[in-house]
């Protein structure tokens, strides 16, 4: 049971816009920044979004992030077949002595 | 180009100790600019942060694992390591090492991960 809640799956057709939600609490998303990662099996997870809505160099502007209160979202516009992957959200959690918490992952299928 | 590479045994017997090393190339751990962390993913489950270390040796652990975990750094070899003792089948997972700019900030680079199976 992951601390951050994501839908297990999402899908879309090429060119569409899809969004993936990430729900947390006041001790994590409500107090700290959210990051998003793209993961293909057998490869290193890749940072897509940091500080809620910032893209690292090299990440296409088709990927965008937002945060409101204790929830965050990742949007992918102009969906491409290469976007088919698992997506994870993450945030620092201030509870206990502090720890990183992750979402359970959302498998994105490009139909 | 920064690269992180995990290495270590792929099979560990319970209740022995799991030991992994992450070798960093393309950056110097001793620069003090980043923190270096371990994250794992059991089969079919989500990601779990194990802990992180700073170049000085200061460590930060997930309290749920703290009693069994030791993370250390060897700046002369540009490596950091994970030791998890008294392992059980529940510790079977893909183990990743990663870099993050501050303790509470994102992980900007990850290794590709290594599967460790705990089985007798």
PDB file of C-alpha atoms in Angstrom:
ATOM      1  CA  UNK A   1       0.000   0.000   0.000  1.00  0.00           C
ATOM      2  CA  UNK A   2       1.747   3.145  -1.239  1.00  0.00           C
ATOM      3  CA  UNK A   3       1.504   6.399   0.710  1.00  0.00           C
ATOM      4  CA  UNK A   4       0.712   8.393  -2.445  1.00  0.00           C
ATOM      5  CA  UNK A   5      -2.298   7.213  -4.433  1.00  0.00           C
ATOM      6  CA  UNK A   6      -2.193   6.906  -8.210  1.00  0.00           C
ATOM      7  CA  UNK A   7      -4.592   5.158 -10.590  1.00  0.00           C
ATOM      8  CA  UNK A   8      -3.084   1.807 -11.585  1.00  0.00           C
ATOM      9  CA  UNK A   9      -3.656   2.396 -15.276  1.00  0.00           C
ATOM     10  CA  UNK A  10      -4.344   5.059 -17.878  1.00  0.00           C
ATOM     11  CA  UNK A  11      -4.640   4.989 -21.641  1.00  0.00           C
ATOM     12  CA  UNK A  12      -4.969   7.183 -24.677  1.00  0.00           C
ATOM     13  CA  UNK A  13      -4.564   7.237 -28.424  1.00  0.00           C
ATOM     14  CA  UNK A  14      -1.705   8.967 -30.256  1.00  0.00           C
ATOM     15  CA  UNK A  15      -2.109  12.733 -30.180  1.00  0.00           C
ATOM     16  CA  UNK A  16      -4.436  12.731 -27.194  1.00  0.00           C
ATOM     17  CA  UNK A  17      -3.849  14.391 -23.837  1.00  0.00           C
ATOM     18  CA  UNK A  18      -3.843  12.233 -20.732  1.00  0.00           C
ATOM     19  CA  UNK A  19      -3.501  13.131 -17.091  1.00  0.00           C
ATOM     20  CA  UNK A  20      -2.311  11.036 -14.170  1.00  0.00           C
ATOM     21  CA  UNK A  21      -3.294  12.018 -10.646  1.00  0.00           C
ATOM     22  CA  UNK A  22      -1.363  11.629  -7.407  1.00  0.00           C
ATOM     23  CA  UNK A  23      -3.099  12.085  -4.072  1.00  0.00           C
ATOM     24  CA  UNK A  24      -1.328  12.510  -0.764  1.00  0.00           C
ATOM     25  CA  UNK A  25      -1.702  14.329   2.536  1.00  0.00           C
ATOM     26  CA  UNK A  26      -0.626  17.448   4.375  1.00  0.00           C
ATOM     27  CA  UNK A  27       2.599  15.808   5.546  1.00  0.00           C
ATOM     28  CA  UNK A  28       3.850  15.041   2.046  1.00  0.00           C
ATOM     29  CA  UNK A  29       2.361  16.737  -1.033  1.00  0.00           C
ATOM     30  CA  UNK A  30       0.759  19.420   1.116  1.00  0.00           C
ATOM     31  CA  UNK A  31       4.133  20.452   2.562  1.00  0.00           C
ATOM     32  CA  UNK A  32       6.739  19.519  -0.027  1.00  0.00           C
ATOM     33  CA  UNK A  33       7.361  19.529  -3.754  1.00  0.00           C
ATOM     34  CA  UNK A  34       6.300  16.708  -6.066  1.00  0.00           C
ATOM     35  CA  UNK A  35       8.419  14.950  -8.654  1.00  0.00           C
ATOM     36  CA  UNK A  36       7.411  12.564 -11.432  1.00  0.00           C
ATOM     37  CA  UNK A  37       9.367   9.690 -12.980  1.00  0.00           C
ATOM     38  CA  UNK A  38       8.992   7.650 -16.150  1.00  0.00           C
ATOM     39  CA  UNK A  39      10.067   4.021 -15.949  1.00  0.00           C
ATOM     40  CA  UNK A  40      10.486   1.405 -18.624  1.00  0.00           C
ATOM     41  CA  UNK A  41      11.217  -2.157 -17.420  1.00  0.00           C
ATOM     42  CA  UNK A  42      14.899  -2.939 -17.120  1.00  0.00           C
ATOM     43  CA  UNK A  43      15.950   0.689 -17.415  1.00  0.00           C
ATOM     44  CA  UNK A  44      16.780   3.466 -14.993  1.00  0.00           C
ATOM     45  CA  UNK A  45      13.787   5.550 -13.936  1.00  0.00           C
ATOM     46  CA  UNK A  46      13.903   8.981 -15.590  1.00  0.00           C
ATOM     47  CA  UNK A  47      13.068  12.276 -13.918  1.00  0.00           C
ATOM     48  CA  UNK A  48      10.257  14.008 -15.835  1.00  0.00           C
ATOM     49  CA  UNK A  49       9.066  16.770 -13.505  1.00  0.00           C
ATOM     50  CA  UNK A  50      10.569  18.248 -10.341  1.00  0.00           C
ATOM     51  CA  UNK A  51       9.463  20.997  -7.959  1.00  0.00           C
ATOM     52  CA  UNK A  52       5.830  20.343  -8.979  1.00  0.00           C
ATOM     53  CA  UNK A  53       6.061  21.763 -12.495  1.00  0.00           C
ATOM     54  CA  UNK A  54       9.677  22.084 -13.621  1.00  0.00           C
ATOM     55  CA  UNK A  55      11.070  20.053 -16.519  1.00  0.00           C
ATOM     56  CA  UNK A  56      14.714  18.966 -16.589  1.00  0.00           C
ATOM     57  CA  UNK A  57      16.672  19.795 -19.690  1.00  0.00           C
ATOM     58  CA  UNK A  58      15.812  17.375 -22.472  1.00  0.00           C
ATOM     59  CA  UNK A  59      12.283  16.526 -21.326  1.00  0.00           C
ATOM     60  CA  UNK A  60       9.775  17.540 -24.009  1.00  0.00           C
ATOM     61  CA  UNK A  61       7.298  20.283 -23.136  1.00  0.00           C
ATOM     62  CA  UNK A  62       4.526  17.764 -23.856  1.00  0.00           C
ATOM     63  CA  UNK A  63       5.040  16.780 -20.222  1.00  0.00           C
ATOM     64  CA  UNK A  64       3.724  19.143 -17.558  1.00  0.00           C
ATOM     65  CA  UNK A  65       3.039  18.959 -13.844  1.00  0.00           C
ATOM     66  CA  UNK A  66       0.814  20.777 -11.410  1.00  0.00           C
ATOM     67  CA  UNK A  67       0.008  20.684  -7.710  1.00  0.00           C
ATOM     68  CA  UNK A  68      -2.932  21.880  -5.672  1.00  0.00           C
ATOM     69  CA  UNK A  69      -3.217  21.292  -1.950  1.00  0.00           C
ATOM     70  CA  UNK A  70      -2.524  17.630  -1.269  1.00  0.00           C
ATOM     71  CA  UNK A  71      -2.835  16.443  -4.872  1.00  0.00           C
ATOM     72  CA  UNK A  72      -0.695  16.639  -7.977  1.00  0.00           C
ATOM     73  CA  UNK A  73      -1.097  15.775 -11.635  1.00  0.00           C
ATOM     74  CA  UNK A  74       1.064  14.864 -14.577  1.00  0.00           C
ATOM     75  CA  UNK A  75      -0.256  15.771 -18.011  1.00  0.00           C
ATOM     76  CA  UNK A  76       1.045  14.373 -21.260  1.00  0.00           C
ATOM     77  CA  UNK A  77      -0.147  16.085 -24.422  1.00  0.00           C
ATOM     78  CA  UNK A  78       0.346  14.925 -27.992  1.00  0.00           C
ATOM     79  CA  UNK A  79       0.621  11.336 -26.766  1.00  0.00           C
ATOM     80  CA  UNK A  80       3.214   9.219 -28.579  1.00  0.00           C
ATOM     81  CA  UNK A  81       3.764   5.467 -28.632  1.00  0.00           C
ATOM     82  CA  UNK A  82       7.123   5.959 -26.903  1.00  0.00           C
ATOM     83  CA  UNK A  83       5.276   7.406 -23.897  1.00  0.00           C
ATOM     84  CA  UNK A  84       4.001   3.939 -22.997  1.00  0.00           C
ATOM     85  CA  UNK A  85       5.627   3.338 -19.621  1.00  0.00           C
ATOM     86  CA  UNK A  86       5.046   3.298 -15.871  1.00  0.00           C
ATOM     87  CA  UNK A  87       4.804   6.710 -14.183  1.00  0.00           C
ATOM     88  CA  UNK A  88       5.480   7.394 -10.502  1.00  0.00           C
ATOM     89  CA  UNK A  89       4.958  10.450  -8.317  1.00  0.00           C
ATOM     90  CA  UNK A  90       7.089  11.133  -5.243  1.00  0.00           C
ATOM     91  CA  UNK A  91       7.407  13.607  -2.395  1.00  0.00           C
ATOM     92  CA  UNK A  92       9.216  14.003   0.900  1.00  0.00           C
ATOM     93  CA  UNK A  93       7.014  13.204   3.897  1.00  0.00           C
ATOM     94  CA  UNK A  94       7.539  15.133   7.133  1.00  0.00           C
ATOM     95  CA  UNK A  95       6.059  12.414   9.366  1.00  0.00           C
ATOM     96  CA  UNK A  96       8.214  10.354  11.758  1.00  0.00           C
ATOM     97  CA  UNK A  97      11.804  11.403  11.103  1.00  0.00           C
ATOM     98  CA  UNK A  98      10.983  12.211   7.491  1.00  0.00           C
ATOM     99  CA  UNK A  99      11.122   9.931   4.502  1.00  0.00           C
ATOM    100  CA  UNK A 100      10.582   9.776   0.778  1.00  0.00           C
ATOM    101  CA  UNK A 101       7.217   8.379  -0.285  1.00  0.00           C
ATOM    102  CA  UNK A 102       6.112   7.236  -3.710  1.00  0.00           C
ATOM    103  CA  UNK A 103       2.923   6.507  -5.576  1.00  0.00           C
ATOM    104  CA  UNK A 104       2.135   2.954  -6.589  1.00  0.00           C
ATOM    105  CA  UNK A 105       2.701   3.759 -10.244  1.00  0.00           C
ATOM    106  CA  UNK A 106       0.414   4.230 -13.242  1.00  0.00           C
ATOM    107  CA  UNK A 107       0.841   2.048 -16.298  1.00  0.00           C
ATOM    108  CA  UNK A 108       0.176   4.215 -19.364  1.00  0.00           C
ATOM    109  CA  UNK A 109      -0.917   2.372 -22.480  1.00  0.00           C
ATOM    110  CA  UNK A 110      -0.911   4.072 -25.866  1.00  0.00           C
ATOM    111  CA  UNK A 111      -3.701   2.423 -27.845  1.00  0.00           C
TER     112      UNK A 111
ATOM    113  CA  UNK B   1      27.394  11.927 -18.619  1.00  0.00           C
ATOM    114  CA  UNK B   2      26.507  10.821 -15.098  1.00  0.00           C
ATOM    115  CA  UNK B   3      26.117   7.092 -14.584  1.00  0.00           C
ATOM    116  CA  UNK B   4      25.221   5.100 -11.500  1.00  0.00           C
ATOM    117  CA  UNK B   5      25.775   1.344 -11.508  1.00  0.00           C
ATOM    118  CA  UNK B   6      24.589  -1.052  -8.818  1.00  0.00           C
ATOM    119  CA  UNK B   7      26.576  -4.214  -8.163  1.00  0.00           C
ATOM    120  CA  UNK B   8      26.389  -7.115  -5.760  1.00  0.00           C
ATOM    121  CA  UNK B   9      25.094 -10.661  -5.319  1.00  0.00           C
ATOM    122  CA  UNK B  10      21.805 -11.462  -6.995  1.00  0.00           C
ATOM    123  CA  UNK B  11      20.953 -14.157  -4.459  1.00  0.00           C
ATOM    124  CA  UNK B  12      21.125 -13.895  -0.672  1.00  0.00           C
ATOM    125  CA  UNK B  13      20.144 -16.548   1.857  1.00  0.00           C
ATOM    126  CA  UNK B  14      17.993 -15.671   4.819  1.00  0.00           C
ATOM    127  CA  UNK B  15      18.917 -14.443   7.424  1.00  0.00           C
ATOM    128  CA  UNK B  16      22.205 -13.280   5.919  1.00  0.00           C
ATOM    129  CA  UNK B  17      23.228  -9.735   4.955  1.00  0.00           C
ATOM    130  CA  UNK B  18      22.483  -8.119   1.630  1.00  0.00           C
ATOM    131  CA  UNK B  19      25.362  -5.951   0.390  1.00  0.00           C
ATOM    132  CA  UNK B  20      25.246  -3.692  -2.656  1.00  0.00           C
ATOM    133  CA  UNK B  21      27.550  -1.022  -4.022  1.00  0.00           C
ATOM    134  CA  UNK B  22      26.744   1.891  -6.296  1.00  0.00           C
ATOM    135  CA  UNK B  23      29.619   3.139  -8.442  1.00  0.00           C
ATOM    136  CA  UNK B  24      29.288   6.716  -9.635  1.00  0.00           C
ATOM    137  CA  UNK B  25      30.927   7.983 -12.818  1.00  0.00           C
ATOM    138  CA  UNK B  26      30.659  11.432 -14.314  1.00  0.00           C
ATOM    139  CA  UNK B  27      30.406  13.174 -10.946  1.00  0.00           C
ATOM    140  CA  UNK B  28      32.385  13.229  -7.735  1.00  0.00           C
ATOM    141  CA  UNK B  29      30.611  12.212  -4.537  1.00  0.00           C
ATOM    142  CA  UNK B  30      33.127  14.304  -2.572  1.00  0.00           C
ATOM    143  CA  UNK B  31      31.985  17.503  -4.328  1.00  0.00           C
ATOM    144  CA  UNK B  32      29.313  17.711  -1.642  1.00  0.00           C
ATOM    145  CA  UNK B  33      26.714  18.958  -4.095  1.00  0.00           C
ATOM    146  CA  UNK B  34      24.404  15.966  -3.863  1.00  0.00           C
ATOM    147  CA  UNK B  35      22.933  13.288  -1.644  1.00  0.00           C
ATOM    148  CA  UNK B  36      23.075   9.640  -2.695  1.00  0.00           C
ATOM    149  CA  UNK B  37      20.210   7.271  -2.036  1.00  0.00           C
ATOM    150  CA  UNK B  38      18.936   3.716  -2.214  1.00  0.00           C
ATOM    151  CA  UNK B  39      15.394   2.840  -3.304  1.00  0.00           C
ATOM    152  CA  UNK B  40      13.898  -0.600  -3.830  1.00  0.00           C
ATOM    153  CA  UNK B  41      10.891  -2.119  -5.579  1.00  0.00           C
ATOM    154  CA  UNK B  42       9.604  -5.564  -4.580  1.00  0.00           C
ATOM    155  CA  UNK B  43       8.032  -7.558  -7.421  1.00  0.00           C
ATOM    156  CA  UNK B  44       4.576  -6.208  -8.229  1.00  0.00           C
ATOM    157  CA  UNK B  45       4.810  -3.476  -5.600  1.00  0.00           C
ATOM    158  CA  UNK B  46       5.669   0.201  -5.401  1.00  0.00           C
ATOM    159  CA  UNK B  47       8.913   2.018  -4.748  1.00  0.00           C
ATOM    160  CA  UNK B  48      10.304   2.269  -1.204  1.00  0.00           C
ATOM    161  CA  UNK B  49      13.045   4.650  -0.102  1.00  0.00           C
ATOM    162  CA  UNK B  50      15.643   2.879   2.025  1.00  0.00           C
ATOM    163  CA  UNK B  51      17.896   5.795   2.905  1.00  0.00           C
ATOM    164  CA  UNK B  52      20.438   8.336   1.712  1.00  0.00           C
ATOM    165  CA  UNK B  53      23.966   9.425   2.524  1.00  0.00           C
ATOM    166  CA  UNK B  54      25.889  12.668   2.164  1.00  0.00           C
ATOM    167  CA  UNK B  55      29.572  12.756   1.196  1.00  0.00           C
ATOM    168  CA  UNK B  56      30.481  13.476   4.822  1.00  0.00           C
ATOM    169  CA  UNK B  57      28.985  10.147   5.844  1.00  0.00           C
ATOM    170  CA  UNK B  58      25.832  11.626   7.377  1.00  0.00           C
ATOM    171  CA  UNK B  59      22.986   9.195   6.838  1.00  0.00           C
ATOM    172  CA  UNK B  60      19.209   9.398   6.682  1.00  0.00           C
ATOM    173  CA  UNK B  61      17.148   6.240   6.917  1.00  0.00           C
ATOM    174  CA  UNK B  62      13.584   5.088   6.459  1.00  0.00           C
ATOM    175  CA  UNK B  63      12.599   4.422  10.053  1.00  0.00           C
ATOM    176  CA  UNK B  64      10.820   1.207   9.050  1.00  0.00           C
ATOM    177  CA  UNK B  65      14.173  -0.282   7.985  1.00  0.00           C
ATOM    178  CA  UNK B  66      16.603   1.650  10.174  1.00  0.00           C
ATOM    179  CA  UNK B  67      17.328  -1.180  12.594  1.00  0.00           C
ATOM    180  CA  UNK B  68      18.648  -3.366   9.747  1.00  0.00           C
ATOM    181  CA  UNK B  69      20.215  -0.851   7.355  1.00  0.00           C
ATOM    182  CA  UNK B  70      23.643   0.707   7.027  1.00  0.00           C
ATOM    183  CA  UNK B  71      24.528   3.067   4.185  1.00  0.00           C
ATOM    184  CA  UNK B  72      28.118   4.208   3.832  1.00  0.00           C
ATOM    185  CA  UNK B  73      30.213   6.195   1.400  1.00  0.00           C
ATOM    186  CA  UNK B  74      33.748   5.684   0.056  1.00  0.00           C
ATOM    187  CA  UNK B  75      34.797   8.915  -1.595  1.00  0.00           C
ATOM    188  CA  UNK B  76      38.182   7.484  -2.629  1.00  0.00           C
ATOM    189  CA  UNK B  77      36.406   4.947  -4.834  1.00  0.00           C
ATOM    190  CA  UNK B  78      33.489   7.272  -5.680  1.00  0.00           C
ATOM    191  CA  UNK B  79      31.094   4.643  -4.364  1.00  0.00           C
ATOM    192  CA  UNK B  80      28.385   4.320  -1.780  1.00  0.00           C
ATOM    193  CA  UNK B  81      27.073   1.093  -0.312  1.00  0.00           C
ATOM    194  CA  UNK B  82      24.037  -0.535   1.237  1.00  0.00           C
ATOM    195  CA  UNK B  83      24.001  -3.269   3.843  1.00  0.00           C
ATOM    196  CA  UNK B  84      20.699  -4.808   4.933  1.00  0.00           C
ATOM    197  CA  UNK B  85      20.980  -7.498   7.566  1.00  0.00           C
ATOM    198  CA  UNK B  86      18.700 -10.308   8.697  1.00  0.00           C
ATOM    199  CA  UNK B  87      17.034 -10.477   5.289  1.00  0.00           C
ATOM    200  CA  UNK B  88      13.822 -12.364   4.581  1.00  0.00           C
ATOM    201  CA  UNK B  89      11.893 -13.132   1.401  1.00  0.00           C
ATOM    202  CA  UNK B  90      10.170  -9.762   1.853  1.00  0.00           C
ATOM    203  CA  UNK B  91      13.475  -8.075   1.004  1.00  0.00           C
ATOM    204  CA  UNK B  92      13.427  -9.558  -2.499  1.00  0.00           C
ATOM    205  CA  UNK B  93      13.351  -6.530  -4.783  1.00  0.00           C
ATOM    206  CA  UNK B  94      15.014  -4.540  -7.514  1.00  0.00           C
ATOM    207  CA  UNK B  95      17.400  -2.194  -5.729  1.00  0.00           C
ATOM    208  CA  UNK B  96      18.178   1.198  -7.274  1.00  0.00           C
ATOM    209  CA  UNK B  97      20.767   3.783  -6.372  1.00  0.00           C
ATOM    210  CA  UNK B  98      20.051   7.421  -7.175  1.00  0.00           C
ATOM    211  CA  UNK B  99      21.317  10.967  -6.766  1.00  0.00           C
ATOM    212  CA  UNK B 100      19.384  13.898  -5.328  1.00  0.00           C
ATOM    213  CA  UNK B 101      20.327  17.583  -5.011  1.00  0.00           C
ATOM    214  CA  UNK B 102      18.975  17.957  -1.477  1.00  0.00           C
ATOM    215  CA  UNK B 103      17.552  15.437   0.938  1.00  0.00           C
ATOM    216  CA  UNK B 104      13.979  16.608   0.305  1.00  0.00           C
ATOM    217  CA  UNK B 105      14.364  17.192  -3.426  1.00  0.00           C
ATOM    218  CA  UNK B 106      13.855  14.978  -6.412  1.00  0.00           C
ATOM    219  CA  UNK B 107      16.080  12.135  -7.564  1.00  0.00           C
ATOM    220  CA  UNK B 108      17.640  13.423 -10.772  1.00  0.00           C
ATOM    221  CA  UNK B 109      19.620  10.367 -11.845  1.00  0.00           C
ATOM    222  CA  UNK B 110      19.026   6.676 -11.148  1.00  0.00           C
ATOM    223  CA  UNK B 111      20.894   3.472 -11.794  1.00  0.00           C
ATOM    224  CA  UNK B 112      19.139   0.820 -13.840  1.00  0.00           C
ATOM    225  CA  UNK B 113      18.665  -1.352 -10.776  1.00  0.00           C
ATOM    226  CA  UNK B 114      19.722  -4.820  -9.709  1.00  0.00           C
ATOM    227  CA  UNK B 115      17.448  -7.673  -8.697  1.00  0.00           C
ATOM    228  CA  UNK B 116      18.243  -9.279  -5.367  1.00  0.00           C
ATOM    229  CA  UNK B 117      16.417 -12.468  -4.516  1.00  0.00           C
ATOM    230  CA  UNK B 118      16.312 -13.696  -0.933  1.00  0.00           C
ATOM    231  CA  UNK B 119      15.926 -17.458  -0.899  1.00  0.00           C
ATOM    232  CA  UNK B 120      17.463 -20.448   0.761  1.00  0.00           C
TER     233      UNK B 120
END
